[in-house]
XYZ file of C-alpha atoms in Angstrom:
276
model
C -26.581 13.790 1.038
C -26.084 15.358 -2.392
C -26.476 19.130 -2.470
C -29.526 20.204 -4.484
C -28.653 21.157 -8.035
C -25.057 19.932 -7.741
C -23.310 17.036 -9.461
C -22.505 13.797 -7.596
C -19.318 14.117 -5.574
C -20.103 17.610 -4.298
C -21.247 16.158 -0.963
C -17.759 14.684 -0.392
C -16.537 18.202 0.394
C -17.564 18.288 4.071
C -16.512 21.929 4.482
C -18.339 23.330 1.453
C -20.660 26.297 1.882
C -24.261 25.042 1.678
C -25.824 26.243 -1.603
C -28.727 27.972 0.188
C -26.325 29.913 2.410
C -24.174 30.888 -0.566
C -27.244 31.988 -2.515
C -28.462 34.191 0.345
C -25.064 35.856 0.812
C -24.765 36.514 -2.935
C -28.269 38.002 -3.121
C -27.609 40.175 -0.052
C -24.178 41.566 -0.886
C -24.005 41.711 -4.702
C -25.857 42.964 -7.774
C -26.413 41.194 -11.102
C -23.220 41.320 -13.154
C -20.914 41.518 -10.124
C -17.910 39.233 -9.833
C -17.948 36.717 -6.961
C -14.610 35.226 -5.878
C -14.017 32.133 -3.751
C -10.245 31.815 -3.192
C -10.617 28.288 -1.773
C -13.704 27.047 -3.570
C -13.735 23.312 -2.866
C -16.383 21.651 -5.039
C -17.692 24.999 -6.246
C -21.047 25.588 -4.532
C -20.330 29.330 -4.303
C -19.453 29.500 -7.999
C -22.574 27.708 -9.185
C -24.875 29.814 -7.020
C -23.193 32.957 -8.328
C -23.827 31.913 -11.935
C -27.438 31.030 -11.195
C -27.926 34.474 -9.658
C -26.596 36.220 -12.765
C -23.153 37.007 -11.339
C -19.719 36.169 -12.737
C -17.705 33.649 -10.722
C -14.051 32.802 -10.142
C -12.763 30.071 -7.863
C -9.383 28.673 -6.891
C -8.394 25.304 -5.464
C -5.291 23.121 -5.380
C -7.245 19.931 -4.666
C -7.403 18.000 -7.936
C -10.515 16.127 -6.859
C -12.382 19.300 -5.924
C -11.214 21.039 -9.112
C -12.785 18.309 -11.231
C -16.099 18.431 -9.349
C -16.187 22.242 -9.330
C -15.654 22.290 -13.103
C -18.496 19.804 -13.519
C -20.754 21.968 -11.357
C -19.961 25.039 -13.453
C -20.671 23.118 -16.646
C -23.986 21.883 -15.247
C -25.017 25.414 -14.233
C -24.190 26.789 -17.687
C -26.041 23.928 -19.368
C -29.075 24.855 -17.265
C -29.028 28.403 -18.623
C -26.578 30.326 -16.403
C -24.802 32.390 -19.072
C -22.385 34.501 -17.002
C -18.630 33.820 -17.030
C -17.452 31.225 -14.528
C -14.117 29.501 -14.074
C -12.119 27.594 -11.502
C -8.321 27.707 -11.434
C -5.884 25.116 -10.175
C -4.001 27.646 -8.089
C -3.338 28.846 -4.559
C -4.864 32.094 -3.248
C -1.404 33.702 -3.383
C -1.711 33.864 -7.178
C -4.209 36.688 -6.601
C -1.333 38.865 -5.403
C 0.716 38.357 -8.581
C 0.742 40.079 -11.957
C -1.670 37.429 -13.259
C -4.467 39.001 -11.190
C -3.807 42.654 -12.031
C -6.906 42.747 -14.232
C -9.073 41.860 -11.231
C -7.987 44.810 -9.094
C -11.030 46.717 -7.908
C -13.459 44.459 -9.792
C -14.604 41.896 -7.196
C -17.970 42.637 -5.617
C -17.912 39.763 -3.129
C -15.294 37.423 -1.728
C -17.262 34.489 -0.319
C -15.303 31.594 1.155
C -15.355 28.956 3.862
C -12.858 28.458 6.654
C -11.130 25.251 5.656
C -9.018 23.205 8.028
C -5.374 22.313 7.562
C -6.320 18.736 6.754
C -8.810 17.220 4.326
C -9.945 15.002 7.209
C -11.420 17.014 10.121
C -10.829 14.045 12.470
C -7.106 13.772 11.779
C -4.507 14.798 14.395
C -3.408 17.845 12.382
C -6.959 19.202 12.215
C -6.497 22.688 13.680
C -9.230 25.264 12.929
C -7.377 27.979 14.863
C -4.283 27.524 12.703
C -6.530 27.579 9.632
C -8.032 30.888 10.776
C -4.529 32.340 11.045
C -3.691 31.135 7.522
C -6.912 32.708 6.290
C -5.410 36.147 7.001
C -2.902 35.561 4.188
C -5.686 34.606 1.784
C -7.765 37.668 2.688
C -4.720 39.903 2.317
C -4.391 38.689 -1.279
C -8.097 39.347 -1.920
C -8.307 42.817 -0.350
C -6.844 44.780 -3.323
C -9.330 43.098 -5.677
C -12.433 44.419 -3.914
C -14.374 47.176 -5.611
C -15.662 50.137 -3.628
C -18.574 48.944 -1.519
C -17.572 45.290 -1.902
C -17.781 42.735 0.894
C -15.841 39.748 2.187
C -17.918 36.974 3.760
C -16.261 34.110 5.652
C -18.366 31.133 6.732
C -17.140 28.718 9.388
C -18.572 25.522 10.756
C -18.468 25.247 14.564
C -15.643 23.077 15.869
C -15.337 21.351 19.235
C -12.358 20.385 21.344
C -11.950 16.827 22.609
C -13.804 17.788 25.805
C -16.823 18.918 23.778
C -16.359 22.678 24.258
C -16.682 24.950 21.226
C -13.595 26.605 19.755
C -13.853 30.414 19.687
C -13.417 30.871 15.948
C -15.167 34.237 15.811
C -12.320 36.064 17.544
C -9.807 34.326 15.285
C -11.717 35.216 12.120
C -12.122 38.867 13.120
C -8.374 38.988 13.782
C -7.684 37.437 10.359
C -9.849 39.998 8.591
C -8.384 42.892 10.532
C -4.846 41.722 9.738
C -5.803 41.820 6.051
C -6.875 45.473 6.308
C -10.600 44.738 6.522
C -13.187 45.919 9.032
C -15.863 43.579 10.447
C -19.332 44.995 9.798
C -21.719 42.094 10.524
C -21.740 38.870 12.451
C -24.499 36.550 11.287
C -25.844 33.110 12.063
C -26.719 30.854 9.118
C -29.126 28.220 10.383
C -28.493 24.712 9.063
C -31.284 22.967 10.964
C -34.923 22.470 10.036
C -37.859 23.225 12.329
C -40.485 20.467 12.250
C -43.291 21.337 14.601
C -41.606 21.817 17.962
C -38.496 19.833 17.002
C -35.236 21.173 15.592
C -33.811 18.684 13.080
C -30.080 19.062 12.510
C -28.527 18.419 9.124
C -25.105 17.511 10.419
C -22.797 15.587 8.140
C -21.484 12.117 8.956
C -18.117 13.688 9.820
C -19.785 16.065 12.319
C -21.779 13.227 13.918
C -18.653 11.120 14.335
C -16.780 14.067 15.848
C -19.612 14.670 18.342
C -19.577 11.017 19.407
C -15.794 11.120 19.827
C -15.879 13.856 22.499
C -15.229 13.008 26.133
C -18.607 14.437 27.195
C -21.851 14.233 25.180
C -22.041 17.155 22.749
C -24.955 18.670 20.859
C -24.778 18.752 17.084
C -24.318 22.239 15.682
C -27.370 23.805 14.053
C -25.688 26.821 12.478
C -22.632 28.204 10.715
C -20.822 31.345 11.828
C -20.812 34.110 9.205
C -18.423 37.064 9.442
C -18.845 39.963 7.016
C -16.072 42.481 6.314
C -15.599 45.593 4.198
C -12.670 47.756 3.223
C -11.862 50.079 6.123
C -12.893 53.292 4.349
C -16.134 51.724 3.094
C -17.003 50.650 6.619
C -16.341 54.156 7.910
C -18.637 55.657 5.282
C -21.350 53.120 6.036
C -21.097 53.843 9.754
C -21.344 57.576 9.141
C -24.497 57.091 7.054
C -26.104 54.512 9.336
C -29.437 55.513 10.810
C -30.431 52.430 12.777
C -27.853 50.095 14.375
C -30.347 47.947 16.285
C -30.440 44.167 15.705
C -32.420 42.986 12.685
C -35.056 40.337 13.381
C -34.860 36.943 11.717
C -36.744 37.247 8.408
C -36.889 33.502 7.839
C -33.951 33.492 5.462
C -31.680 31.642 7.861
C -29.655 34.688 8.902
C -29.925 36.726 12.075
C -27.878 39.881 11.695
C -26.578 42.451 14.135
C -24.895 45.716 13.161
C -23.101 46.958 16.284
C -20.921 50.022 16.208
C -17.695 48.319 17.260
C -16.215 44.788 17.243
C -16.617 44.341 21.015
C -20.320 45.185 20.906
C -20.557 42.995 17.816
C -19.314 39.950 19.670
C -21.563 40.562 22.666
C -24.760 41.134 20.660
C -24.110 38.208 18.333
C -23.577 35.932 21.315
C -27.052 36.808 22.570
C -28.463 36.257 19.069
C -27.084 32.733 19.043
């Protein structure tokens, strides 16, 4: 299914961030005129939603196919009236730690990216989401110096199952990746990807996800959400915690997110588990 407002070919990126999820994260964690960075942007859904929201956008990818589609998406957004600066580079995230990125230091309001697997085909033998989470630490380490004061890093991950149908614990891996990059986890959210029709929950799983579910040894339910981990610079998180008045869970406001703001990572994992 083609993503709304995106050019044909965007849907081929099975691990892209859904436009509605990207739009909500951008509206929640940035202000108009901020710079949004996706260091592994795929077909560019984050970049286009940033432009449409009046933010500047910068993306990186080394996949020639995705680079072409992402460029087309940026062009389409600008043709539709999104006038902010937006670009996508054919480069690896490590370029952000070189002299070429010096001008970005302290300017990025939001790093918004998806956990991408080590293979372009999630069903291939080298598909290892845990290894990908470990590699993400390197990417986040390159992004950390670019964050402005009060900026956020948001990582979105699709649920993954082992061959026996059990879910892989990606949350722990992602928190470890962020912490290794000098970031502090401040929220764990759930981005719903299913639609409620009457008393039925209709999943919007991709063909790849449906095939993976059928390939498990035991019957497995299709995932109806994406995991969302939100980080800040350590000193920003400390200031926010000192100024916090209410740390109770926030009720679902219909936006697709359910957010908890626990006082420590261990409580964060426990409360978010109940929220799921």
